[in-house]
Amino acid sequence: MTILISCLFISLLMPFLTKIPVAIAMHKHNGYNNQAPRSQQAALKGFGARAVAGHQNAFEAVIIFAPAILLAIATGNTSTLIQQLAIAHIAARIVYQLLYLANLSTLRSIVWGIGLITSLTIVWQCLP
């Protein structure tokens, strides 16, 4: 269960960690505008725009992964397979972010699908 909780914790940190490239891009774009950061983020292009999109997607990934992990823990389904799926999800999300920043859209979409499938498979494994 420690692996599942650790993966859950990492997934909850991901939206905040993926803010780092956004902040860097904002700083390079006329300095970080703390009074209107969302407006500044909307004006970013290229790397900055991709960083913002990856950051937003990190929040979206938590919406399905966190309940899947909590379901696995609540139902006592903490098998090696579920732990491996959780680790694969975290690895996919890290690679996804890197591919987004590198502008490798096809690979990024494939890795996004892998991340989604890991979460759905965890839920599926919890069905009676």
mmCIF file with all atom_site columns, C-alpha atoms in Angstrom, residues 5-20 55 58-59 62 65 90 93-94:
data_model
loop_
_atom_site.group_PDB
_atom_site.id
_atom_site.type_symbol
_atom_site.label_atom_id
_atom_site.label_alt_id
_atom_site.label_comp_id
_atom_site.label_asym_id
_atom_site.label_entity_id
_atom_site.label_seq_id
_atom_site.pdbx_PDB_ins_code
_atom_site.Cartn_x
_atom_site.Cartn_y
_atom_site.Cartn_z
_atom_site.occupancy
_atom_site.B_iso_or_equiv
_atom_site.pdbx_formal_charge
_atom_site.auth_seq_id
_atom_site.auth_comp_id
_atom_site.auth_asym_id
_atom_site.auth_atom_id
_atom_site.pdbx_PDB_model_num
ATOM 1  C CA . ILE A 1 5  ? 0.078  6.165  -1.370  1.00 0.00 ? 5  ILE A CA 1
ATOM 2  C CA . SER A 1 6  ? 3.453  7.331  -2.684  1.00 0.00 ? 6  SER A CA 1
ATOM 3  C CA . CYS A 1 7  ? 2.135  7.376  -6.254  1.00 0.00 ? 7  CYS A CA 1
ATOM 4  C CA . LEU A 1 8  ? -0.954 9.258  -5.096  1.00 0.00 ? 8  LEU A CA 1
ATOM 5  C CA . PHE A 1 9  ? 1.251  11.814 -3.355  1.00 0.00 ? 9  PHE A CA 1
ATOM 6  C CA . ILE A 1 10 ? 3.415  12.262 -6.462  1.00 0.00 ? 10 ILE A CA 1
ATOM 7  C CA . SER A 1 11 ? 0.333  12.692 -8.641  1.00 0.00 ? 11 SER A CA 1
ATOM 8  C CA . LEU A 1 12 ? -0.927 15.393 -6.280  1.00 0.00 ? 12 LEU A CA 1
ATOM 9  C CA . LEU A 1 13 ? 2.434  17.172 -6.524  1.00 0.00 ? 13 LEU A CA 1
ATOM 10 C CA . MET A 1 14 ? 2.543  17.021 -10.330 1.00 0.00 ? 14 MET A CA 1
ATOM 11 C CA . PRO A 1 15 ? 0.323  20.065 -10.948 1.00 0.00 ? 15 PRO A CA 1
ATOM 12 C CA . PHE A 1 16 ? 2.605  22.132 -8.758  1.00 0.00 ? 16 PHE A CA 1
ATOM 13 C CA . LEU A 1 17 ? 5.832  20.737 -10.210 1.00 0.00 ? 17 LEU A CA 1
ATOM 14 C CA . THR A 1 18 ? 4.600  21.359 -13.750 1.00 0.00 ? 18 THR A CA 1
ATOM 15 C CA . LYS A 1 19 ? 4.095  25.003 -12.790 1.00 0.00 ? 19 LYS A CA 1
ATOM 16 C CA . ILE A 1 20 ? 7.879  25.448 -12.738 1.00 0.00 ? 20 ILE A CA 1
ATOM 17 C CA . HIS A 1 55 ? 0.336  22.130 -16.276 1.00 0.00 ? 55 HIS A CA 1
ATOM 18 C CA . ALA A 1 58 ? -1.662 17.567 -14.715 1.00 0.00 ? 58 ALA A CA 1
ATOM 19 C CA . PHE A 1 59 ? -4.739 18.701 -12.776 1.00 0.00 ? 59 PHE A CA 1
ATOM 20 C CA . VAL A 1 62 ? -5.412 13.757 -10.886 1.00 0.00 ? 62 VAL A CA 1
ATOM 21 C CA . PHE A 1 65 ? -6.000 8.758  -10.916 1.00 0.00 ? 65 PHE A CA 1
ATOM 22 C CA . ILE A 1 90 ? 3.380  8.241  -12.701 1.00 0.00 ? 90 ILE A CA 1
ATOM 23 C CA . ARG A 1 93 ? 2.713  11.473 -16.596 1.00 0.00 ? 93 ARG A CA 1
ATOM 24 C CA . ILE A 1 94 ? 6.365  12.510 -16.224 1.00 0.00 ? 94 ILE A CA 1
#
